[in-house]
């Protein structure tokens, strides 16, 4: 026997029970995005490698060690499976000149790829819902992006998420802070670990994000960026905070929140939970005013965030979300040739009327088909035997209590609708 092939490590199949929860989640998310005026955009999964190097930054974990990059064997192009969506979205906005029509509120969802060490909540293929607002300079959009998150958590009944906020200021302010930070770290060179020494000149800000417990005290006492922010950046940050306070959204300012991608400036934020172990950030983002220009577009401000779908789903499901099984309205049982032919007609007529019908395929006795009908979760079995076929009728059998009755084929849609209304009524529905 040949060896059974397995999926790539860290890239998961999402089987039907789980995939139905994803569908239910995505429906909620779509309504939520519409409520804020966001429109969909779909970008390719593969992009030119230089796009990510330029956007995310050469000296970042993602670009240095996590990208699935390859050379197209047919033409030598350097390509990468997208590790995130912001770079692609901005590329598409520039390429199609979308900002000529004014500011844009866009969203995308789909798989992203990072070659990380797989563990709970961290995968090599994972999914994001990304939200990008382009062309808005003011703090109002930053605040709205954060309010959006809060509303989604509310819609999903997730109550243990906390918001961390920081401002990374402008490029000039970061440069001043960086100078002071490098001086500070340089003076303590011998206390740094290998990663820290390597990053001292290439990306000292990332040292502040170290997980190494031995560096915590050093990092705690390091010069803080907030002390280097100028008037405008401070006013912007204050305005964001004011809206959050007005809206009653609790947050804490985390001066060490620097994010793992280089394109951010000013507001950055993360929604974090303690219920998922080490991978507690379920949603993250911020302002990235320089990126459009950096990727060749006319300068335009922008801000956005991305939700880690697997992580939010894990929380939602732990709280009982997404557990409802999707069941057909009817399971269609049929025995005999004439019954089989009628069954096709009946099933298509019902589907044409908007009903979900699971038609039995593969033959078998009434008894065995009825077992399948029961297992399908349908409320109703529709039975067609020789008698029914000859009479142009169908037996309608409620599976969770109620009388079986025969209905003429051309009255079936109506009878099914009555039955469904009654079932919904019994369930307390409308
Ligand atoms: P990010 O922080 O790299 O930001 O990713 C956003 C979220 O994606 C994370 O908070 C996490 O929930 C999820 N995530 C990241 N890596 C993994 C992984 N390996 N497995 C499971 N989930 C993961 C960005 O990607 C930015 N593009 C966000 C953004 C949009 N900023 C502005 N606009």
Tab-separated table of C-alpha atoms and ligand atoms in Angstrom:
chain	number	residue	atom	x	y	z
A	1	UNK	CA	0.000	0.000	0.000
A	2	UNK	CA	1.379	3.445	-0.769
A	3	UNK	CA	2.108	5.809	2.092
A	4	UNK	CA	-0.726	8.132	3.116
A	5	UNK	CA	0.256	11.726	2.489
A	6	UNK	CA	-0.264	14.266	5.255
A	7	UNK	CA	-0.968	17.981	5.128
A	8	UNK	CA	2.043	20.271	5.546
A	9	UNK	CA	2.927	20.790	9.233
A	10	UNK	CA	1.210	23.850	10.624
A	11	UNK	CA	-1.318	23.933	7.765
A	12	UNK	CA	-4.615	22.504	8.841
A	13	UNK	CA	-7.629	20.955	7.213
A	14	UNK	CA	-10.780	22.536	8.546
A	15	UNK	CA	-13.329	19.743	8.622
A	16	UNK	CA	-17.055	20.228	8.187
A	17	UNK	CA	-18.187	20.722	11.818
A	18	UNK	CA	-15.432	23.269	12.263
A	19	UNK	CA	-15.907	24.814	8.822
A	20	UNK	CA	-19.585	25.418	9.611
A	21	UNK	CA	-18.523	27.379	12.686
A	22	UNK	CA	-16.208	29.391	10.395
A	23	UNK	CA	-19.125	30.094	8.059
A	24	UNK	CA	-21.287	31.281	10.962
A	25	UNK	CA	-18.435	33.478	12.205
A	26	UNK	CA	-17.843	34.949	8.747
A	27	UNK	CA	-21.519	35.850	8.454
A	28	UNK	CA	-21.358	37.836	11.683
A	29	UNK	CA	-18.140	39.462	10.512
A	30	UNK	CA	-19.593	40.482	7.153
A	31	UNK	CA	-22.549	42.221	8.839
A	32	UNK	CA	-20.162	43.963	11.199
A	33	UNK	CA	-17.930	45.209	8.363
A	34	UNK	CA	-20.940	46.530	6.467
A	35	UNK	CA	-22.074	48.425	9.546
A	36	UNK	CA	-18.855	50.469	9.279
A	37	UNK	CA	-18.950	50.935	5.511
A	38	UNK	CA	-16.073	48.605	4.606
A	39	UNK	CA	-16.031	47.058	1.122
A	40	UNK	CA	-14.380	43.803	0.135
A	41	UNK	CA	-11.173	43.464	-1.848
A	42	UNK	CA	-9.466	40.203	-2.817
A	43	UNK	CA	-5.758	40.075	-3.544
A	44	UNK	CA	-3.608	37.175	-4.826
A	45	UNK	CA	-2.031	34.766	-2.340
A	46	UNK	CA	1.308	35.140	-4.109
A	47	UNK	CA	3.115	38.457	-4.553
A	48	UNK	CA	6.571	39.587	-5.690
A	49	UNK	CA	8.982	39.027	-2.782
A	50	UNK	CA	10.309	42.638	-2.838
A	51	UNK	CA	6.823	43.875	-1.907
A	52	UNK	CA	7.054	42.303	1.540
A	53	UNK	CA	10.700	43.188	2.023
A	54	UNK	CA	9.929	46.832	1.354
A	55	UNK	CA	6.675	46.999	3.299
A	56	UNK	CA	7.317	44.823	6.353
A	57	UNK	CA	11.037	45.616	6.619
A	58	UNK	CA	14.225	43.635	5.923
A	59	UNK	CA	15.115	43.281	9.605
A	60	UNK	CA	11.902	41.748	10.899
A	61	UNK	CA	11.215	38.182	11.982
A	62	UNK	CA	8.724	37.800	9.164
A	63	UNK	CA	11.105	38.786	6.376
A	64	UNK	CA	14.249	37.320	7.926
A	65	UNK	CA	12.937	33.887	8.724
A	66	UNK	CA	9.252	33.298	8.183
A	67	UNK	CA	8.439	33.861	4.540
A	68	UNK	CA	7.634	31.099	2.095
A	69	UNK	CA	9.646	32.515	-0.774
A	70	UNK	CA	10.511	30.724	-3.985
A	71	UNK	CA	11.750	31.342	-7.483
A	72	UNK	CA	9.227	30.752	-10.231
A	73	UNK	CA	10.928	27.973	-12.195
A	74	UNK	CA	9.386	29.162	-15.429
A	75	UNK	CA	10.563	32.768	-15.478
A	76	UNK	CA	12.883	33.265	-12.512
A	77	UNK	CA	10.542	35.685	-10.696
A	78	UNK	CA	11.034	35.921	-6.938
A	79	UNK	CA	7.701	35.220	-5.312
A	80	UNK	CA	6.336	34.863	-1.778
A	81	UNK	CA	3.184	33.396	-0.264
A	82	UNK	CA	1.723	36.414	1.493
A	83	UNK	CA	2.611	36.531	5.215
A	84	UNK	CA	0.031	39.316	5.792
A	85	UNK	CA	-2.439	41.392	3.802
A	86	UNK	CA	-1.580	45.058	4.338
A	87	UNK	CA	1.286	45.141	1.813
A	88	UNK	CA	-0.836	43.444	-0.865
A	89	UNK	CA	-3.808	45.669	-0.160
A	90	UNK	CA	-1.720	48.831	-0.444
A	91	UNK	CA	-0.089	47.512	-3.617
A	92	UNK	CA	-3.547	46.912	-5.123
A	93	UNK	CA	-4.773	50.356	-4.049
A	94	UNK	CA	-1.777	52.006	-5.745
A	95	UNK	CA	-1.876	49.798	-8.843
A	96	UNK	CA	-5.566	50.490	-9.460
A	97	UNK	CA	-5.385	54.142	-8.388
A	98	UNK	CA	-8.236	53.624	-5.938
A	99	UNK	CA	-7.360	56.736	-3.936
A	100	UNK	CA	-8.193	58.932	-6.956
A	101	UNK	CA	-11.815	58.293	-6.003
A	102	UNK	CA	-11.178	59.484	-2.428
A	103	UNK	CA	-10.523	57.647	0.838
A	104	UNK	CA	-11.149	53.922	0.899
A	105	UNK	CA	-12.407	51.565	3.582
A	106	UNK	CA	-11.462	48.049	2.528
A	107	UNK	CA	-11.441	44.562	4.024
A	108	UNK	CA	-10.093	41.186	2.974
A	109	UNK	CA	-10.018	37.759	4.517
A	110	UNK	CA	-8.129	34.626	3.773
A	111	UNK	CA	-5.047	32.553	4.460
A	112	UNK	CA	-1.621	33.992	5.286
A	113	UNK	CA	1.645	32.049	5.475
A	114	UNK	CA	4.463	32.304	7.996
A	115	UNK	CA	7.094	29.675	8.670
A	116	UNK	CA	6.776	29.838	12.457
A	117	UNK	CA	7.062	27.025	14.989
A	118	UNK	CA	3.536	25.602	15.082
A	119	UNK	CA	1.759	25.475	18.441
A	120	UNK	CA	-1.700	26.168	19.805
A	121	UNK	CA	-2.898	29.399	18.195
A	122	UNK	CA	0.132	29.661	15.928
A	123	UNK	CA	0.117	28.065	12.512
A	124	UNK	CA	2.030	28.235	9.253
A	125	UNK	CA	-1.152	28.752	7.308
A	126	UNK	CA	-3.487	30.918	9.356
A	127	UNK	CA	-6.313	33.240	8.472
A	128	UNK	CA	-6.811	36.929	8.924
A	129	UNK	CA	-9.654	39.344	8.471
A	130	UNK	CA	-7.910	42.561	7.575
A	131	UNK	CA	-9.407	46.022	7.636
A	132	UNK	CA	-7.630	48.944	5.957
A	133	UNK	CA	-8.742	52.581	5.901
A	134	UNK	CA	-6.723	54.589	3.377
A	135	UNK	CA	-6.686	58.341	2.865
A	136	UNK	CA	-7.763	59.374	6.378
A	137	UNK	CA	-5.218	61.417	8.317
A	138	UNK	CA	-7.069	62.241	11.526
A	139	UNK	CA	-7.259	60.395	14.835
A	140	UNK	CA	-10.980	59.772	14.251
A	141	UNK	CA	-10.321	56.805	11.985
A	142	UNK	CA	-7.814	55.279	14.444
A	143	UNK	CA	-10.477	55.530	17.130
A	144	UNK	CA	-13.164	54.128	14.867
A	145	UNK	CA	-10.971	51.131	14.020
A	146	UNK	CA	-10.644	50.412	17.711
A	147	UNK	CA	-14.372	50.906	18.378
A	148	UNK	CA	-15.009	48.454	15.549
A	149	UNK	CA	-13.003	45.800	17.342
A	150	UNK	CA	-14.885	46.417	20.572
A	151	UNK	CA	-18.201	46.031	18.766
A	152	UNK	CA	-17.175	42.732	17.190
A	153	UNK	CA	-16.153	41.311	20.561
A	154	UNK	CA	-19.548	42.387	21.812
A	155	UNK	CA	-21.343	40.783	18.845
A	156	UNK	CA	-19.450	37.561	19.575
A	157	UNK	CA	-20.033	37.861	23.343
A	158	UNK	CA	-16.279	37.807	24.062
A	159	UNK	CA	-15.696	39.587	27.327
A	160	UNK	CA	-12.125	38.965	28.386
A	161	UNK	CA	-10.242	40.930	25.760
A	162	UNK	CA	-8.167	43.890	26.814
A	163	UNK	CA	-6.897	46.676	24.659
A	164	UNK	CA	-3.265	47.774	24.644
A	165	UNK	CA	-2.359	51.020	23.004
A	166	UNK	CA	0.785	52.915	22.136
A	167	UNK	CA	1.995	55.680	19.859
A	168	UNK	CA	5.099	55.182	17.737
A	169	UNK	CA	5.174	58.870	16.787
A	170	UNK	CA	6.601	60.123	13.510
A	171	UNK	CA	9.726	58.968	11.700
A	172	UNK	CA	11.728	61.937	13.063
A	173	UNK	CA	10.548	61.317	16.619
A	174	UNK	CA	11.408	57.658	16.323
A	175	UNK	CA	14.853	58.577	14.995
A	176	UNK	CA	15.503	60.778	18.054
A	177	UNK	CA	14.314	58.044	20.381
A	178	UNK	CA	16.299	55.462	18.473
A	179	UNK	CA	19.480	57.477	18.911
A	180	UNK	CA	18.923	57.669	22.659
A	181	UNK	CA	18.029	53.977	22.793
A	182	UNK	CA	21.129	52.897	20.875
A	183	UNK	CA	23.301	55.000	23.227
A	184	UNK	CA	21.596	53.396	26.225
A	185	UNK	CA	21.932	49.841	24.881
A	186	UNK	CA	25.463	50.418	23.629
A	187	UNK	CA	26.473	51.371	27.152
A	188	UNK	CA	25.029	48.039	28.336
A	189	UNK	CA	26.294	46.008	25.374
A	190	UNK	CA	27.656	43.153	27.479
A	191	UNK	CA	24.222	42.526	29.053
A	192	UNK	CA	22.487	41.955	25.696
A	193	UNK	CA	21.820	38.510	24.218
A	194	UNK	CA	22.882	37.506	20.676
A	195	UNK	CA	19.612	38.678	19.158
A	196	UNK	CA	19.913	42.000	20.960
A	197	UNK	CA	23.485	42.602	19.812
A	198	UNK	CA	22.553	41.770	16.250
A	199	UNK	CA	19.620	44.154	16.356
A	200	UNK	CA	21.409	46.950	18.183
A	201	UNK	CA	22.063	48.895	15.004
A	202	UNK	CA	19.641	47.317	12.537
A	203	UNK	CA	16.432	47.368	14.583
A	204	UNK	CA	16.983	48.409	18.214
A	205	UNK	CA	13.270	49.014	18.792
A	206	UNK	CA	12.632	45.298	18.472
A	207	UNK	CA	14.924	44.666	21.422
A	208	UNK	CA	12.227	46.271	23.575
A	209	UNK	CA	9.933	43.454	22.475
A	210	UNK	CA	12.306	40.697	23.666
A	211	UNK	CA	10.846	37.687	25.427
A	212	UNK	CA	14.157	37.008	27.205
A	213	UNK	CA	13.390	37.330	30.960
A	214	UNK	CA	17.000	38.319	31.702
A	215	UNK	CA	16.612	41.462	29.620
A	216	UNK	CA	13.343	42.650	31.173
A	217	UNK	CA	14.870	44.999	33.745
A	218	UNK	CA	17.185	46.518	31.137
A	219	UNK	CA	14.304	47.034	28.737
A	220	UNK	CA	12.064	48.462	31.452
A	221	UNK	CA	14.530	51.244	32.213
A	222	UNK	CA	15.302	52.063	28.555
A	223	UNK	CA	14.381	55.489	27.092
A	224	UNK	CA	10.677	55.572	26.245
A	225	UNK	CA	9.430	56.709	22.877
A	226	UNK	CA	6.496	58.543	24.420
A	227	UNK	CA	8.989	61.000	25.940
A	228	UNK	CA	10.222	61.861	22.435
A	229	UNK	CA	6.820	62.525	20.849
A	230	UNK	CA	6.239	66.052	19.571
A	231	UNK	CA	3.121	68.169	19.970
A	232	UNK	CA	1.280	66.859	16.909
A	233	UNK	CA	1.841	63.208	17.683
A	234	UNK	CA	0.805	63.738	21.291
A	235	UNK	CA	-2.344	65.594	20.226
A	236	UNK	CA	-3.193	62.775	17.799
A	237	UNK	CA	-2.684	60.171	20.512
A	238	UNK	CA	-4.729	62.201	23.013
A	239	UNK	CA	-7.592	62.537	20.535
A	240	UNK	CA	-7.708	58.777	19.980
A	241	UNK	CA	-7.779	58.190	23.715
A	242	UNK	CA	-10.511	60.778	24.212
A	243	UNK	CA	-12.878	58.953	21.831
A	244	UNK	CA	-12.146	55.658	23.549
A	245	UNK	CA	-12.871	57.172	26.953
A	246	UNK	CA	-16.100	58.752	25.653
A	247	UNK	CA	-17.145	55.350	24.323
A	248	UNK	CA	-16.329	53.704	27.663
A	249	UNK	CA	-13.632	51.451	26.195
A	250	UNK	CA	-10.991	50.508	28.716
A	251	UNK	CA	-7.382	50.439	27.541
A	252	UNK	CA	-3.903	50.465	28.897
A	253	UNK	CA	-0.947	52.217	27.373
A	254	UNK	CA	1.882	49.806	26.767
A	255	UNK	CA	5.071	51.697	25.874
A	256	UNK	CA	6.656	48.413	24.828
A	257	UNK	CA	4.074	47.718	22.163
A	258	UNK	CA	6.197	48.168	19.029
A	259	UNK	CA	4.657	45.582	16.632
A	260	UNK	CA	6.616	43.175	14.483
A	261	UNK	CA	6.226	45.009	11.173
A	262	UNK	CA	8.142	48.176	10.319
A	263	UNK	CA	5.475	50.187	8.533
A	264	UNK	CA	3.698	51.594	11.581
A	265	UNK	CA	3.741	55.130	12.928
A	266	UNK	CA	1.670	56.903	15.587
A	267	UNK	CA	-1.218	54.775	16.922
A	268	UNK	CA	-0.620	51.055	17.340
A	269	UNK	CA	-2.865	48.701	19.253
A	270	UNK	CA	-3.458	45.068	20.136
A	271	UNK	CA	-6.444	43.216	21.566
A	272	UNK	CA	-5.139	40.583	23.941
A	273	UNK	CA	-6.602	37.703	25.955
A	274	UNK	CA	-5.163	35.564	28.742
A	275	UNK	CA	-7.337	32.589	27.811
A	276	UNK	CA	-5.298	31.322	24.872
A	277	UNK	CA	-1.943	30.740	26.519
A	278	UNK	CA	1.116	32.260	24.886
A	279	UNK	CA	-0.632	33.310	21.649
A	280	UNK	CA	-2.880	35.880	23.290
A	281	UNK	CA	-3.023	38.603	20.635
A	282	UNK	CA	-6.215	38.110	18.674
A	283	UNK	CA	-6.227	41.354	16.718
A	284	UNK	CA	-3.572	43.941	15.998
A	285	UNK	CA	-2.908	46.971	13.900
A	286	UNK	CA	-2.309	50.682	13.748
A	287	UNK	CA	-1.477	53.623	11.562
A	288	UNK	CA	0.971	53.308	8.655
A	289	UNK	CA	1.115	56.735	7.024
A	290	UNK	CA	4.362	56.160	5.113
A	291	UNK	CA	3.561	52.888	3.393
A	292	UNK	CA	1.639	54.114	0.346
A	293	UNK	CA	4.506	56.403	-0.618
A	294	UNK	CA	7.099	53.787	0.263
A	295	UNK	CA	5.465	51.393	-2.202
A	296	UNK	CA	5.472	54.000	-4.970
A	297	UNK	CA	2.111	55.717	-4.526
A	298	UNK	CA	1.300	59.376	-3.952
A	299	UNK	CA	1.684	59.957	-0.193
A	300	UNK	CA	-1.514	59.036	1.630
A	301	UNK	CA	-2.210	58.330	5.293
A	302	UNK	CA	-3.609	54.947	6.291
A	303	UNK	CA	-4.512	52.770	9.253
A	304	UNK	CA	-5.888	49.297	9.770
A	305	UNK	CA	-5.796	46.053	11.701
A	306	UNK	CA	-6.043	42.322	11.218
A	307	UNK	CA	-7.890	39.729	13.252
A	308	UNK	CA	-6.333	36.307	13.759
A	309	UNK	CA	-9.330	34.175	12.823
A	310	UNK	CA	-8.172	30.920	14.458
A	311	UNK	CA	-7.608	32.712	17.757
A	312	UNK	CA	-10.907	34.599	17.814
A	313	UNK	CA	-12.748	31.461	16.757
A	314	UNK	CA	-11.130	29.482	19.566
A	315	UNK	CA	-12.423	32.059	22.070
A	316	UNK	CA	-15.853	32.218	20.482
A	317	UNK	CA	-16.219	28.456	20.437
A	318	UNK	CA	-15.004	28.110	24.020
A	319	UNK	CA	-17.920	30.389	24.950
A	320	UNK	CA	-20.392	28.216	23.028
A	321	UNK	CA	-20.360	30.188	19.769
A	322	UNK	CA	-20.632	28.516	16.382
A	323	UNK	CA	-21.973	25.277	17.841
A	324	UNK	CA	-25.200	25.158	15.907
A	325	UNK	CA	-25.277	22.322	13.403
A	326	UNK	CA	-26.395	23.175	9.883
A	327	UNK	CA	-29.197	20.731	8.961
A	328	UNK	CA	-31.317	20.299	5.833
A	329	UNK	CA	-35.020	21.146	5.849
A	330	UNK	CA	-35.853	17.698	4.529
A	331	UNK	CA	-34.266	14.320	3.821
A	332	UNK	CA	-35.737	12.660	0.759
A	333	UNK	CA	-36.181	8.885	0.975
A	334	UNK	CA	-37.181	6.942	-2.130
A	335	UNK	CA	-37.368	3.280	-3.127
A	336	UNK	CA	-37.924	1.986	-6.653
A	337	UNK	CA	-37.305	3.335	-10.155
A	338	UNK	CA	-40.414	5.458	-10.575
A	339	UNK	CA	-39.915	6.843	-7.052
A	340	UNK	CA	-36.297	7.709	-7.865
A	341	UNK	CA	-37.355	9.724	-10.904
A	342	UNK	CA	-40.043	11.560	-8.998
A	343	UNK	CA	-37.571	12.207	-6.177
A	344	UNK	CA	-35.310	14.221	-8.488
A	345	UNK	CA	-38.256	16.377	-9.593
A	346	UNK	CA	-39.460	16.913	-6.054
A	347	UNK	CA	-36.001	17.763	-4.722
A	348	UNK	CA	-35.336	20.332	-7.439
A	349	UNK	CA	-38.792	21.907	-7.001
A	350	UNK	CA	-38.199	22.309	-3.265
A	351	UNK	CA	-34.713	23.757	-3.766
A	352	UNK	CA	-36.183	26.120	-6.352
A	353	UNK	CA	-38.507	27.336	-3.603
A	354	UNK	CA	-35.512	28.004	-1.344
A	355	UNK	CA	-35.560	24.849	0.800
A	356	UNK	CA	-32.507	22.743	1.659
A	357	UNK	CA	-33.035	19.134	0.646
A	358	UNK	CA	-30.721	16.215	1.177
A	359	UNK	CA	-31.746	13.580	-1.358
A	360	UNK	CA	-30.772	10.042	-0.538
A	361	UNK	CA	-28.345	8.634	-3.080
A	362	UNK	CA	-27.090	5.087	-3.418
A	363	UNK	CA	-30.291	3.056	-2.927
A	364	UNK	CA	-31.045	0.823	0.064
A	365	UNK	CA	-34.184	-0.171	1.962
A	366	UNK	CA	-36.696	2.273	3.453
A	367	UNK	CA	-35.442	1.315	6.883
A	368	UNK	CA	-31.792	2.048	6.165
A	369	UNK	CA	-32.666	5.306	4.395
A	370	UNK	CA	-34.833	6.375	7.353
A	371	UNK	CA	-31.860	5.871	9.675
A	372	UNK	CA	-29.853	8.241	7.511
A	373	UNK	CA	-32.746	10.728	7.507
A	374	UNK	CA	-32.732	10.694	11.296
A	375	UNK	CA	-28.975	11.085	11.496
A	376	UNK	CA	-29.049	14.027	9.069
A	377	UNK	CA	-30.742	16.200	11.678
A	378	UNK	CA	-33.538	17.135	9.270
A	379	UNK	CA	-36.919	17.928	10.816
A	380	UNK	CA	-38.808	16.238	8.029
A	381	UNK	CA	-38.429	13.063	5.950
A	382	UNK	CA	-40.118	12.986	2.584
A	383	UNK	CA	-40.928	9.438	1.514
A	384	UNK	CA	-41.637	8.242	-1.997
A	385	UNK	CA	-42.410	4.562	-2.551
A	386	UNK	CA	-44.181	2.844	-5.420
A	387	UNK	CA	-47.607	3.884	-4.090
A	388	UNK	CA	-46.698	7.545	-3.802
A	389	UNK	CA	-45.000	7.552	-7.196
A	390	UNK	CA	-48.055	6.060	-8.839
A	391	UNK	CA	-50.330	8.639	-7.166
A	392	UNK	CA	-48.033	11.653	-7.804
A	393	UNK	CA	-47.756	12.186	-4.048
A	394	UNK	CA	-45.147	12.353	-1.318
A	395	UNK	CA	-45.456	11.204	2.304
A	396	UNK	CA	-44.351	13.958	4.636
A	397	UNK	CA	-43.122	12.580	7.941
A	398	UNK	CA	-42.130	14.968	10.729
A	399	UNK	CA	-39.156	13.298	12.390
A	400	UNK	CA	-39.426	14.973	15.798
A	401	UNK	CA	-43.088	14.208	16.512
A	402	UNK	CA	-46.256	14.785	14.465
A	403	UNK	CA	-48.480	12.889	12.061
A	404	UNK	CA	-47.279	11.482	8.766
A	405	UNK	CA	-49.472	12.587	5.851
A	406	UNK	CA	-49.627	12.317	2.083
A	407	UNK	CA	-49.370	15.457	-0.023
A	408	UNK	CA	-49.811	15.928	-3.774
A	409	UNK	CA	-46.519	16.834	-5.440
A	410	UNK	CA	-47.804	20.237	-6.592
A	411	UNK	CA	-48.899	21.108	-3.007
A	412	UNK	CA	-45.620	19.995	-1.450
A	413	UNK	CA	-43.822	23.360	-1.297
A	414	UNK	CA	-46.796	24.855	0.508
A	415	UNK	CA	-47.060	21.892	2.907
A	416	UNK	CA	-43.341	22.063	3.671
A	417	UNK	CA	-43.545	25.783	4.386
A	418	UNK	CA	-46.456	25.186	6.806
A	419	UNK	CA	-44.511	22.435	8.495
A	420	UNK	CA	-41.364	24.541	8.841
A	421	UNK	CA	-43.315	27.488	10.237
A	422	UNK	CA	-44.828	25.141	12.805
A	423	UNK	CA	-41.436	23.704	13.771
A	424	UNK	CA	-39.961	27.213	14.082
A	425	UNK	CA	-42.989	28.171	16.196
A	426	UNK	CA	-42.423	25.190	18.508
A	427	UNK	CA	-38.767	26.215	18.824
A	428	UNK	CA	-39.838	29.682	19.895
A	429	UNK	CA	-38.797	31.195	16.559
A	430	UNK	CA	-40.971	33.585	14.561
B	1	LIG	P1	0.199	40.870	12.772
B	1	LIG	O1	0.273	41.351	14.175
B	1	LIG	O2	1.415	40.281	12.188
B	1	LIG	O3	-0.291	42.115	11.916
B	1	LIG	O4	-0.973	39.827	12.640
B	1	LIG	C1	-2.285	40.136	13.044
B	1	LIG	C2	-2.899	38.974	13.796
B	1	LIG	O5	-2.828	37.776	13.022
B	1	LIG	C3	-2.170	38.602	15.079
B	1	LIG	O6	-2.570	39.439	16.151
B	1	LIG	C4	-2.641	37.175	15.302
B	1	LIG	O7	-3.932	37.162	15.897
B	1	LIG	C5	-2.744	36.658	13.886
B	1	LIG	N1	-1.547	35.849	13.554
B	1	LIG	C6	-0.336	36.285	13.174
B	1	LIG	N2	0.506	35.254	12.970
B	1	LIG	C7	-0.197	34.124	13.219
B	1	LIG	C8	0.099	32.727	13.171
B	1	LIG	N3	1.297	32.269	12.795
B	1	LIG	N4	-0.876	31.850	13.505
B	1	LIG	C9	-2.113	32.293	13.879
B	1	LIG	N5	-2.443	33.597	13.924
B	1	LIG	C10	-1.514	34.498	13.604
B	1	LIG	C11	-0.485	42.082	10.577
B	1	LIG	O8	-0.457	41.080	9.907
B	1	LIG	C12	-0.847	43.434	9.994
B	1	LIG	N6	-0.997	43.284	8.540
B	1	LIG	C13	-2.106	43.971	10.646
B	1	LIG	C14	-2.518	45.295	10.066
B	1	LIG	C15	-3.460	45.520	9.135
B	1	LIG	N7	-1.980	46.463	10.372
B	1	LIG	C16	-2.561	47.411	9.659
B	1	LIG	N8	-3.469	46.845	8.893
